[in-house]
PDB file of C-alpha atoms in Angstrom:
ATOM      1  CA  MET A 175       6.331 -20.524 -11.808  1.00  0.00           C
ATOM      2  CA  ALA A 176       4.452 -18.579 -14.052  1.00  0.00           C
ATOM      3  CA  ALA A 177       2.562 -15.504 -12.421  1.00  0.00           C
ATOM      4  CA  ILE A 178      -0.861 -15.521 -11.758  1.00  0.00           C
ATOM      5  CA  VAL A 179      -3.071 -13.331 -14.554  1.00  0.00           C
ATOM      6  CA  PRO A 180      -5.735 -11.581 -12.700  1.00  0.00           C
ATOM      7  CA  THR A 181      -9.235 -11.914 -14.541  1.00  0.00           C
ATOM      8  CA  LEU A 182     -12.732  -9.911 -14.492  1.00  0.00           C
ATOM      9  CA  ARG A 183     -14.447 -12.649 -12.890  1.00  0.00           C
ATOM     10  CA  PHE A 184     -15.261 -10.984  -9.612  1.00  0.00           C
ATOM     11  CA  GLU A 185     -16.026  -7.524 -11.698  1.00  0.00           C
ATOM     12  CA  ARG A 186     -18.353  -9.290 -14.429  1.00  0.00           C
ATOM     13  CA  PRO A 187     -21.492 -10.382 -12.197  1.00  0.00           C
ATOM     14  CA  LEU A 188     -21.746  -7.083 -10.446  1.00  0.00           C
ATOM     15  CA  TRP A 189     -21.864  -4.783 -13.698  1.00  0.00           C
ATOM     16  CA  ARG A 190     -24.479  -6.974 -14.908  1.00  0.00           C
ATOM     17  CA  ASP A 191     -26.413  -6.625 -11.800  1.00  0.00           C
ATOM     18  CA  GLY A 192     -26.155  -2.616 -12.378  1.00  0.00           C
ATOM     19  CA  ALA A 193     -23.267  -1.791 -10.388  1.00  0.00           C
ATOM     20  CA  ILE A 194     -21.039   0.570 -12.413  1.00  0.00           C
ATOM     21  CA  ARG A 195     -18.560   1.764 -10.439  1.00  0.00           C
ATOM     22  CA  ILE A 196     -16.676  -0.904  -8.586  1.00  0.00           C
ATOM     23  CA  ALA A 197     -13.561  -0.154  -6.497  1.00  0.00           C
ATOM     24  CA  GLY A 198     -10.591  -2.789  -6.375  1.00  0.00           C
ATOM     25  CA  VAL A 199      -8.593  -1.818  -2.886  1.00  0.00           C
ATOM     26  CA  ASP A 200      -5.148  -2.831  -2.067  1.00  0.00           C
ATOM     27  CA  GLU A 201      -2.505  -1.469   0.405  1.00  0.00           C
ATOM     28  CA  VAL A 202       1.186  -1.586   0.655  1.00  0.00           C
ATOM     29  CA  GLY A 203       3.354  -0.738   3.230  1.00  0.00           C
ATOM     30  CA  VAL A 204       2.081  -2.971   6.495  1.00  0.00           C
ATOM     31  CA  ALA A 205       5.305  -5.001   6.769  1.00  0.00           C
ATOM     32  CA  PRO A 206       8.207  -2.079   6.659  1.00  0.00           C
ATOM     33  CA  THR A 207       9.213  -0.378   9.644  1.00  0.00           C
ATOM     34  CA  CYS A 208       8.644   2.954   8.738  1.00  0.00           C
ATOM     35  CA  GLY A 209       7.036   5.051   6.478  1.00  0.00           C
ATOM     36  CA  ALA A 210       3.266   5.337   6.077  1.00  0.00           C
ATOM     37  CA  VAL A 211       1.167   2.630   4.812  1.00  0.00           C
ATOM     38  CA  VAL A 212      -0.368   3.620   1.469  1.00  0.00           C
ATOM     39  CA  ALA A 213      -3.580   2.044  -0.083  1.00  0.00           C
ATOM     40  CA  ALA A 214      -4.980   2.885  -3.484  1.00  0.00           C
ATOM     41  CA  ALA A 215      -8.643   2.195  -5.025  1.00  0.00           C
ATOM     42  CA  VAL A 216      -9.465   1.919  -8.648  1.00  0.00           C
ATOM     43  CA  ILE A 217     -12.367   2.066 -10.496  1.00  0.00           C
ATOM     44  CA  MET A 218     -12.203   0.619 -14.246  1.00  0.00           C
ATOM     45  CA  PRO A 219     -14.762   1.472 -17.016  1.00  0.00           C
ATOM     46  CA  PRO A 220     -17.336  -1.978 -17.115  1.00  0.00           C
ATOM     47  CA  ASN A 221     -16.486  -4.639 -19.485  1.00  0.00           C
ATOM     48  CA  CYS A 222     -13.186  -3.102 -19.970  1.00  0.00           C
ATOM     49  CA  HIS A 223     -10.197  -4.946 -21.858  1.00  0.00           C
ATOM     50  CA  ARG A 224      -7.536  -5.824 -19.359  1.00  0.00           C
ATOM     51  CA  ILE A 225      -4.125  -4.011 -19.334  1.00  0.00           C
ATOM     52  CA  LEU A 226      -1.491  -6.222 -20.852  1.00  0.00           C
ATOM     53  CA  GLY A 227       1.050  -7.069 -17.765  1.00  0.00           C
ATOM     54  CA  VAL A 228      -1.056  -5.832 -14.880  1.00  0.00           C
ATOM     55  CA  ARG A 229      -1.010  -8.370 -12.170  1.00  0.00           C
ATOM     56  CA  ASP A 230       0.000  -8.471  -8.408  1.00  0.00           C
ATOM     57  CA  SER A 231       2.586  -5.741  -7.890  1.00  0.00           C
ATOM     58  CA  LYS A 232       4.820  -8.004  -5.829  1.00  0.00           C
ATOM     59  CA  THR A 233       5.277 -10.254  -8.880  1.00  0.00           C
ATOM     60  CA  MET A 234       6.485  -6.970 -10.921  1.00  0.00           C
ATOM     61  CA  SER A 235       9.716  -5.232 -11.401  1.00  0.00           C
ATOM     62  CA  ALA A 236      10.002  -1.664 -10.604  1.00  0.00           C
ATOM     63  CA  LEU A 237      10.268  -0.810 -14.553  1.00  0.00           C
ATOM     64  CA  GLN A 238       7.417  -2.846 -15.157  1.00  0.00           C
ATOM     65  CA  ARG A 239       5.357  -0.979 -11.884  1.00  0.00           C
ATOM     66  CA  GLU A 240       6.147   2.549 -13.292  1.00  0.00           C
ATOM     67  CA  ARG A 241       5.342   1.843 -16.988  1.00  0.00           C
ATOM     68  CA  LEU A 242       2.489   0.645 -16.234  1.00  0.00           C
ATOM     69  CA  ALA A 243       1.012   2.803 -13.162  1.00  0.00           C
ATOM     70  CA  PRO A 244       0.281   6.026 -15.784  1.00  0.00           C
ATOM     71  CA  VAL A 245      -1.561   3.392 -18.004  1.00  0.00           C
ATOM     72  CA  ILE A 246      -3.654   2.507 -15.476  1.00  0.00           C
ATOM     73  CA  ARG A 247      -4.765   5.991 -14.184  1.00  0.00           C
ATOM     74  CA  ARG A 248      -5.409   6.829 -17.993  1.00  0.00           C
ATOM     75  CA  ARG A 249      -7.808   3.748 -18.377  1.00  0.00           C
ATOM     76  CA  ALA A 250      -9.408   4.227 -15.089  1.00  0.00           C
ATOM     77  CA  VAL A 251     -12.784   5.935 -14.288  1.00  0.00           C
ATOM     78  CA  ALA A 252     -11.462   7.145 -10.713  1.00  0.00           C
ATOM     79  CA  VAL A 253      -8.446   6.473  -8.626  1.00  0.00           C
ATOM     80  CA  GLY A 254      -7.806   7.319  -5.174  1.00  0.00           C
ATOM     81  CA  VAL A 255      -5.160   7.176  -2.566  1.00  0.00           C
ATOM     82  CA  GLY A 256      -5.103   7.170   1.197  1.00  0.00           C
ATOM     83  CA  ALA A 257      -2.047   7.035   3.446  1.00  0.00           C
ATOM     84  CA  ALA A 258      -2.175   6.651   7.366  1.00  0.00           C
ATOM     85  CA  SER A 259       1.074   8.061   8.454  1.00  0.00           C
ATOM     86  CA  VAL A 260       3.519   6.735  11.160  1.00  0.00           C
ATOM     87  CA  ALA A 261       1.494   8.617  13.966  1.00  0.00           C
ATOM     88  CA  ASP A 262      -1.602   6.658  12.727  1.00  0.00           C
ATOM     89  CA  ILE A 263      -0.019   3.330  13.147  1.00  0.00           C
ATOM     90  CA  ASP A 264       1.860   4.074  16.359  1.00  0.00           C
ATOM     91  CA  ARG A 265      -1.714   5.216  17.756  1.00  0.00           C
ATOM     92  CA  LEU A 266      -3.655   2.892  15.989  1.00  0.00           C
ATOM     93  CA  ASN A 267      -1.649  -0.032  15.507  1.00  0.00           C
ATOM     94  CA  ILE A 268      -0.850  -1.311  11.790  1.00  0.00           C
ATOM     95  CA  TYR A 269      -4.189  -3.510  11.284  1.00  0.00           C
ATOM     96  CA  HIS A 270      -6.564  -0.876  12.185  1.00  0.00           C
ATOM     97  CA  ALA A 271      -3.981   2.112  10.338  1.00  0.00           C
ATOM     98  CA  THR A 272      -4.137   0.272   6.994  1.00  0.00           C
ATOM     99  CA  HIS A 273      -8.124  -0.130   6.913  1.00  0.00           C
ATOM    100  CA  LEU A 274      -7.836   3.610   7.664  1.00  0.00           C
ATOM    101  CA  ALA A 275      -5.520   4.266   4.469  1.00  0.00           C
ATOM    102  CA  MET A 276      -8.085   2.123   2.566  1.00  0.00           C
ATOM    103  CA  ARG A 277     -11.088   3.958   3.667  1.00  0.00           C
ATOM    104  CA  ARG A 278      -9.206   7.375   2.614  1.00  0.00           C
ATOM    105  CA  ALA A 279      -8.540   5.844  -0.735  1.00  0.00           C
ATOM    106  CA  ILE A 280     -12.040   5.054  -1.182  1.00  0.00           C
ATOM    107  CA  ALA A 281     -13.313   8.351  -0.172  1.00  0.00           C
ATOM    108  CA  ARG A 282     -11.416  10.182  -2.947  1.00  0.00           C
ATOM    109  CA  LEU A 283     -12.991   8.324  -5.797  1.00  0.00           C
ATOM    110  CA  GLY A 284     -15.865  10.277  -5.732  1.00  0.00           C
ATOM    111  CA  GLY A 285     -18.372   7.782  -5.414  1.00  0.00           C
ATOM    112  CA  HIS A 286     -18.629   3.842  -5.828  1.00  0.00           C
ATOM    113  CA  ASP A 287     -21.062   1.316  -5.644  1.00  0.00           C
ATOM    114  CA  HIS A 288     -19.087  -1.939  -4.512  1.00  0.00           C
ATOM    115  CA  VAL A 289     -15.734  -2.510  -3.123  1.00  0.00           C
ATOM    116  CA  LEU A 290     -13.232  -5.311  -4.128  1.00  0.00           C
ATOM    117  CA  VAL A 291     -10.736  -5.707  -1.220  1.00  0.00           C
ATOM    118  CA  ASP A 292      -7.836  -7.971  -0.990  1.00  0.00           C
ATOM    119  CA  GLY A 293      -7.761  -9.957   2.126  1.00  0.00           C
ATOM    120  CA  LEU A 294     -10.009 -11.245   4.747  1.00  0.00           C
ATOM    121  CA  ARG A 295     -13.276  -9.702   5.623  1.00  0.00           C
ATOM    122  CA  ILE A 296     -12.547  -6.348   8.126  1.00  0.00           C
ATOM    123  CA  ALA A 297     -15.033  -5.551  10.795  1.00  0.00           C
ATOM    124  CA  ASP A 298     -17.303  -2.781  10.305  1.00  0.00           C
ATOM    125  CA  PHE A 299     -15.814  -2.159   7.244  1.00  0.00           C
ATOM    126  CA  GLU A 300     -19.217  -2.260   5.268  1.00  0.00           C
ATOM    127  CA  ARG A 301     -21.062   0.347   7.324  1.00  0.00           C
ATOM    128  CA  GLN A 302     -17.648   2.536   6.555  1.00  0.00           C
ATOM    129  CA  VAL A 303     -17.592   1.989   2.899  1.00  0.00           C
ATOM    130  CA  GLY A 304     -20.700   0.398   1.744  1.00  0.00           C
ATOM    131  CA  PRO A 305     -21.066  -3.082   0.063  1.00  0.00           C
ATOM    132  CA  TYR A 306     -18.010  -4.754  -0.644  1.00  0.00           C
ATOM    133  CA  THR A 307     -16.161  -8.540  -1.187  1.00  0.00           C
ATOM    134  CA  ALA A 308     -12.957  -9.533   0.699  1.00  0.00           C
ATOM    135  CA  ILE A 309     -11.120 -11.764  -1.574  1.00  0.00           C
ATOM    136  CA  VAL A 310      -8.070 -13.846  -0.009  1.00  0.00           C
ATOM    137  CA  ASP A 311      -5.252 -13.236  -2.648  1.00  0.00           C
ATOM    138  CA  GLY A 312      -7.246 -10.587  -4.518  1.00  0.00           C
ATOM    139  CA  ASP A 313      -3.960  -8.559  -5.843  1.00  0.00           C
ATOM    140  CA  ALA A 314      -3.245 -11.764  -7.878  1.00  0.00           C
ATOM    141  CA  LEU A 315      -6.684 -12.744  -8.895  1.00  0.00           C
ATOM    142  CA  VAL A 316      -8.776  -9.969  -9.052  1.00  0.00           C
ATOM    143  CA  TYR A 317      -8.335  -7.623 -11.995  1.00  0.00           C
ATOM    144  CA  SER A 318      -8.956  -3.917 -10.399  1.00  0.00           C
ATOM    145  CA  ILE A 319      -7.324  -5.035  -7.431  1.00  0.00           C
ATOM    146  CA  ALA A 320      -4.240  -5.729  -9.076  1.00  0.00           C
ATOM    147  CA  CYS A 321      -4.386  -2.172 -10.740  1.00  0.00           C
ATOM    148  CA  ALA A 322      -5.072  -0.627  -7.246  1.00  0.00           C
ATOM    149  CA  SER A 323      -1.808  -2.780  -5.787  1.00  0.00           C
ATOM    150  CA  VAL A 324       0.186  -1.440  -8.703  1.00  0.00           C
ATOM    151  CA  VAL A 325      -0.803   2.352  -8.062  1.00  0.00           C
ATOM    152  CA  ALA A 326      -0.066   1.876  -4.463  1.00  0.00           C
ATOM    153  CA  LYS A 327       3.414   0.555  -4.746  1.00  0.00           C
ATOM    154  CA  VAL A 328       4.599   2.962  -7.220  1.00  0.00           C
ATOM    155  CA  VAL A 329       2.953   5.840  -4.823  1.00  0.00           C
ATOM    156  CA  ARG A 330       4.914   4.638  -1.946  1.00  0.00           C
ATOM    157  CA  ASP A 331       8.107   3.619  -3.521  1.00  0.00           C
ATOM    158  CA  ARG A 332       8.176   6.994  -4.492  1.00  0.00           C
ATOM    159  CA  MET A 333       7.602   8.482  -1.312  1.00  0.00           C
ATOM    160  CA  MET A 334      10.619   6.396   0.358  1.00  0.00           C
ATOM    161  CA  ASP A 335      12.495   7.484  -2.214  1.00  0.00           C
ATOM    162  CA  ARG A 336      12.174  10.955  -1.382  1.00  0.00           C
ATOM    163  CA  LEU A 337      12.487  10.466   2.275  1.00  0.00           C
ATOM    164  CA  ALA A 338      16.026   8.524   1.398  1.00  0.00           C
ATOM    165  CA  ARG A 339      16.997  11.789  -0.214  1.00  0.00           C
ATOM    166  CA  ARG A 340      16.517  13.212   3.286  1.00  0.00           C
ATOM    167  CA  TYR A 341      18.015  10.288   5.527  1.00  0.00           C
ATOM    168  CA  PRO A 342      20.263   8.468   2.810  1.00  0.00           C
ATOM    169  CA  GLN A 343      21.736   6.281   5.758  1.00  0.00           C
ATOM    170  CA  TYR A 344      19.020   3.840   5.468  1.00  0.00           C
ATOM    171  CA  GLY A 345      18.944   2.663   1.834  1.00  0.00           C
ATOM    172  CA  TRP A 346      15.079   3.623   1.938  1.00  0.00           C
ATOM    173  CA  GLU A 347      15.161   3.573  -2.181  1.00  0.00           C
ATOM    174  CA  ARG A 348      16.625   0.473  -2.106  1.00  0.00           C
ATOM    175  CA  ASN A 349      14.563  -1.689   0.659  1.00  0.00           C
ATOM    176  CA  ALA A 350      11.541   0.579   0.837  1.00  0.00           C
ATOM    177  CA  GLY A 351      11.872   0.742   4.964  1.00  0.00           C
ATOM    178  CA  TYR A 352      11.623  -3.034   5.300  1.00  0.00           C
ATOM    179  CA  ALA A 353      14.304  -4.646   8.096  1.00  0.00           C
ATOM    180  CA  THR A 354      16.946  -6.079   5.461  1.00  0.00           C
ATOM    181  CA  LYS A 355      20.412  -5.941   6.891  1.00  0.00           C
ATOM    182  CA  GLU A 356      21.376  -2.605   5.073  1.00  0.00           C
ATOM    183  CA  HIS A 357      18.638  -1.109   7.132  1.00  0.00           C
ATOM    184  CA  ARG A 358      18.986  -2.768  10.422  1.00  0.00           C
ATOM    185  CA  ASP A 359      22.819  -2.004  10.329  1.00  0.00           C
ATOM    186  CA  ALA A 360      21.689   1.782   9.933  1.00  0.00           C
ATOM    187  CA  ILE A 361      19.579   1.779  12.620  1.00  0.00           C
ATOM    188  CA  ARG A 362      22.310   0.528  15.090  1.00  0.00           C
ATOM    189  CA  ALA A 363      24.478   2.746  13.631  1.00  0.00           C
ATOM    190  CA  HIS A 364      22.268   6.270  13.172  1.00  0.00           C
ATOM    191  CA  GLY A 365      19.221   5.212  15.540  1.00  0.00           C
ATOM    192  CA  LEU A 366      15.382   6.057  14.555  1.00  0.00           C
ATOM    193  CA  THR A 367      14.250   8.676  12.644  1.00  0.00           C
ATOM    194  CA  PRO A 368      10.477  10.281  12.721  1.00  0.00           C
ATOM    195  CA  HIS A 369       9.675   7.866  10.118  1.00  0.00           C
ATOM    196  CA  HIS A 370      10.366   4.929  11.913  1.00  0.00           C
ATOM    197  CA  ARG A 371       7.316   3.214  13.732  1.00  0.00           C
ATOM    198  CA  SER A 372       8.311   2.970  17.133  1.00  0.00           C
ATOM    199  CA  SER A 373       5.741   1.297  18.813  1.00  0.00           C
ATOM    200  CA  TRP A 374       6.955  -1.496  17.110  1.00  0.00           C
ATOM    201  CA  GLN A 375       8.437  -4.146  19.395  1.00  0.00           C
ATOM    202  CA  ALA A 376      10.940  -5.130  16.848  1.00  0.00           C
ATOM    203  CA  LEU A 377      12.526  -1.867  16.311  1.00  0.00           C
ATOM    204  CA  GLN A 378      12.209  -1.362  20.339  1.00  0.00           C
ATOM    205  CA  VAL A 379      14.290  -4.811  20.876  1.00  0.00           C
ATOM    206  CA  LEU A 380      16.958  -3.614  18.122  1.00  0.00           C
ATOM    207  CA  MET A 381      17.283  -0.307  19.897  1.00  0.00           C
ATOM    208  CA  ALA A 382      17.844  -2.263  22.940  1.00  0.00           C
ATOM    209  CA  GLY A 383      20.743  -4.152  21.381  1.00  0.00           C
ATOM    210  CA  ASP A 384      18.898  -7.562  21.986  1.00  0.00           C
ATOM    211  CA  GLN A 385      17.441  -9.196  18.531  1.00  0.00           C
ATOM    212  CA  LEU A 386      16.172 -12.109  19.895  1.00  0.00           C
ATOM    213  CA  GLY A 387      15.511 -12.960  15.796  1.00  0.00           C
ATOM    214  CA  LEU A 388      13.010 -10.895  15.599  1.00  0.00           C
ATOM    215  CA  PHE A 389      14.270  -8.978  12.660  1.00  0.00           C
ATOM    216  CA  ASP A 390      15.745 -11.874  10.868  1.00  0.00           C
ATOM    217  CA  ALA A 391      12.016 -12.988  10.700  1.00  0.00           C
ATOM    218  CA  VAL A 392      10.930  -9.716   9.607  1.00  0.00           C
ATOM    219  CA  GLY A 393      13.880  -9.876   7.268  1.00  0.00           C
ATOM    220  CA  VAL A 394      12.802 -12.825   5.036  1.00  0.00           C
ATOM    221  CA  ARG A 395       9.277 -11.378   4.269  1.00  0.00           C
ATOM    222  CA  GLY A 396      10.696  -8.401   2.078  1.00  0.00           C
ATOM    223  CA  PRO A 397      12.955  -5.873   1.021  1.00  0.00           C
ATOM    224  CA  ALA A 398      10.256   9.363  18.102  1.00  0.00           C
ATOM    225  CA  ALA A 399      11.197  12.469  18.690  1.00  0.00           C
ATOM    226  CA  ALA A 400       9.030  15.582  19.292  1.00  0.00           C
ATOM    227  CA  ASP A 401       8.532  16.208  15.594  1.00  0.00           C
ATOM    228  CA  GLU A 402       6.953  12.968  14.869  1.00  0.00           C
ATOM    229  CA  ALA A 403       3.330  14.612  14.370  1.00  0.00           C
ATOM    230  CA  ASP A 404       4.867  16.994  11.816  1.00  0.00           C
ATOM    231  CA  ALA A 405       6.948  14.197  10.368  1.00  0.00           C
ATOM    232  CA  ALA A 406       4.142  11.787   9.816  1.00  0.00           C
ATOM    233  CA  ASP A 407       1.845  14.572   8.212  1.00  0.00           C
ATOM    234  CA  GLU A 408       5.024  15.205   5.641  1.00  0.00           C
ATOM    235  CA  ALA A 409       4.938  11.658   4.977  1.00  0.00           C
ATOM    236  CA  ASP A 410       1.018  11.487   3.884  1.00  0.00           C
ATOM    237  CA  GLU A 411       1.900  14.791   2.022  1.00  0.00           C
ATOM    238  CA  LEU A 412       4.459  13.383   0.182  1.00  0.00           C
ATOM    239  CA  ALA A 413       2.298  10.304  -0.759  1.00  0.00           C
ATOM    240  CA  LEU A 414      -0.816  11.954  -1.929  1.00  0.00           C
ATOM    241  CA  GLU A 415       1.456  14.900  -3.853  1.00  0.00           C
ATOM    242  CA  GLY A 416       0.635  15.615  -7.523  1.00  0.00           C
ATOM    243  CA  LEU A 417      -2.691  12.591  -7.422  1.00  0.00           C
ATOM    244  CA  VAL A 418      -5.490  13.909  -9.052  1.00  0.00           C
ATOM    245  CA  VAL A 419      -8.808  11.752  -8.586  1.00  0.00           C
ATOM    246  CA  THR A 420     -10.835  11.894 -11.797  1.00  0.00           C
ATOM    247  CA  GLY A 421     -14.643  11.408 -11.124  1.00  0.00           C
TER     248      GLY A 421
END
């Protein structure tokens, strides 16, 4: 089946109504068992031409994403990236931590008129970010959200690559923190790191030695220590390092 090509169908009416800075927002890293959740917000110029090849980052290869991410940054009016650390995730839960990462990304744009966000409507989001539209499958259907999905995925993959150099046993450069067999076996052999989401039941079950099928279910979806706070802060720094927001 051919990949869906996102369009400007949602941006164009907003541009016509005078909303110039339309921010597409997406996240990556909800399902993995370790690492920060990362969100990106991207504002493209009004009436822009789409960049050939940009689509939902999940349908792209790593090489394609790495090639197109800098093109998106050059063409964009503004790009913001935000992260919610492992400590944030364990404190708030993944649902609220994801929205925190989105708000942090939006805050780094230097202003916006309207937000287009992937997924369902979010409680209290309009009070926090202003006018927004939630679009189910937005990363596949909406061009600015697809751009954000590519940027977020590249940032998080690079973060996991860097963490993998410190913790080479877990294969994070290949599995991005998802509960693959390789990752599960490494947890059994070496235990958890400060970057694992230790509050997650699936990890607690695995460490207790009784899987109950939880990791097998998670694995299908995709490839707590005293220093946890420091490690979580470092994860945020890695996620955001070298990112320049243009206004």
